[in-house]
Short mmCIF file of C-alpha atoms in Angstrom, two decimals:
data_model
loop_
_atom_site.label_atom_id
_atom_site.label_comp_id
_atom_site.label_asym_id
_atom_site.label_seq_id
_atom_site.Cartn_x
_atom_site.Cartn_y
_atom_site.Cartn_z
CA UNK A 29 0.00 0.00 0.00
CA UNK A 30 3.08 2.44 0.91
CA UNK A 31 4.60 1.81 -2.58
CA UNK A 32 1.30 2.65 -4.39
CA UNK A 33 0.69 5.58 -2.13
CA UNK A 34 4.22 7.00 -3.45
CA UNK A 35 3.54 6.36 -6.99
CA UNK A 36 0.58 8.49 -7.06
CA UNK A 37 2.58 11.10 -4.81
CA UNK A 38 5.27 11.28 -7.84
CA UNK A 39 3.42 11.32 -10.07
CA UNK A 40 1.14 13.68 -8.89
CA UNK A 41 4.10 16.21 -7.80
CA UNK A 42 5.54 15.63 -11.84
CA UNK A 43 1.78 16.73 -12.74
CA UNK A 44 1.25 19.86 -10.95
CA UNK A 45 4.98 21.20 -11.68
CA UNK A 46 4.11 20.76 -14.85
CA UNK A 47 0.87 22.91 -15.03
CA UNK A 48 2.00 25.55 -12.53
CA UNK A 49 5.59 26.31 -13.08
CA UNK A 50 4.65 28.62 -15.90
CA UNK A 51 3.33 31.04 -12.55
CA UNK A 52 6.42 30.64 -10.81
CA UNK A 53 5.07 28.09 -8.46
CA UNK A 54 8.25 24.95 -7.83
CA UNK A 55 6.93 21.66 -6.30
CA UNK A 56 9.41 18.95 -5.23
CA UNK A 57 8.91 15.95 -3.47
CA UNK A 58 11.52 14.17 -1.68
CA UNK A 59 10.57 10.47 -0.46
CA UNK A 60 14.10 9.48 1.44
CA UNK A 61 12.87 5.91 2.00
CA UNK A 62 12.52 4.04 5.93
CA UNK A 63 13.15 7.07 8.44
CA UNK A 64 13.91 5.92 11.73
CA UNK A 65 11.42 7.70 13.85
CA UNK A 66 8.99 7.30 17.50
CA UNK A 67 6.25 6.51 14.60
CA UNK A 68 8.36 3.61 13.17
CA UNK A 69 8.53 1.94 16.76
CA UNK A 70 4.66 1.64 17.09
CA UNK A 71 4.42 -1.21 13.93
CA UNK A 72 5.44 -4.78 15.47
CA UNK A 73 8.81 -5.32 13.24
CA UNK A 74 10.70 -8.48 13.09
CA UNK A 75 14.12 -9.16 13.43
CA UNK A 76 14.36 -10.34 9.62
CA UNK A 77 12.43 -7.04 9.34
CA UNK A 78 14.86 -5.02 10.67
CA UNK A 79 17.63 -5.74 8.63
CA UNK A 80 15.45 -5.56 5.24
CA UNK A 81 15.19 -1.72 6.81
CA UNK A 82 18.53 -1.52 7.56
CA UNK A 83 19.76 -2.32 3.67
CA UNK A 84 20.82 0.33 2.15
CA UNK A 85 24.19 1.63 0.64
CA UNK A 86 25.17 3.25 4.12
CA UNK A 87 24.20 -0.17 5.80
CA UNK A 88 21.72 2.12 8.16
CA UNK A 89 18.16 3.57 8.08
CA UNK A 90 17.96 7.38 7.48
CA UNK A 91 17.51 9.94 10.59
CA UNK A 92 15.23 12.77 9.69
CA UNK A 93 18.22 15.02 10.50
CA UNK A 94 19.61 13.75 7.20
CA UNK A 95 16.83 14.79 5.17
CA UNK A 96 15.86 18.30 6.76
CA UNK A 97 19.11 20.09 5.24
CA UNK A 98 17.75 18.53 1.47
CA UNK A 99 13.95 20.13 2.33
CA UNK A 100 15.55 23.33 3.53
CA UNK A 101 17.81 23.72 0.30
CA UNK A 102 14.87 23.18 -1.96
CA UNK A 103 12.61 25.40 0.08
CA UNK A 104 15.23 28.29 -0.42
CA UNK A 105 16.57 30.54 -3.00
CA UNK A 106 19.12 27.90 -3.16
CA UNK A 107 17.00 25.79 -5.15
CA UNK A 108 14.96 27.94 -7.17
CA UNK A 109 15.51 26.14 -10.56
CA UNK A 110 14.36 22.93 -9.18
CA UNK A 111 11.01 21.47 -9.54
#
């Protein structure tokens, strides 16, 4: 259900920049993967699980410190040619 839920959040995102960048108006979207959060501690997760989360090319599940620097560079002047 979470990979269908991101399709239509892509795709969606690719839609409306589309239409509206004509009026100046940038939409990104940014979908980092498993987060390790309190939220991701409430759903009963295996050991086997766990490591499935855990595989990545850093060998580690993302921290939402590591994505808050790419949200605040694309919600700035920085990134004002990106959509």
């Amino acid at each position: 259900h979470t990979v269908a839920a991101r399709a239509g959040v892509t795709g969606m995102m690719k839609t409306l920049a589309a239409e509206w960048g004509e009026y100046g108006i940038r939409l990104n979207c940014v979908a980092p993967g498993t987060i390790k959060t309190d939220a991701l501690g409430r759903y009963p997760i295996s050991p086997d699980r766990w490591k499935e989360l855990n595989r990545s090319v850093l060998n580690r599940m993302g921290m939402a410190e590591d994505i808050a620097g790419t949200i605040i560079f694309l919600a700035s002047d920085l990134g004002n040619f990106i959509t």
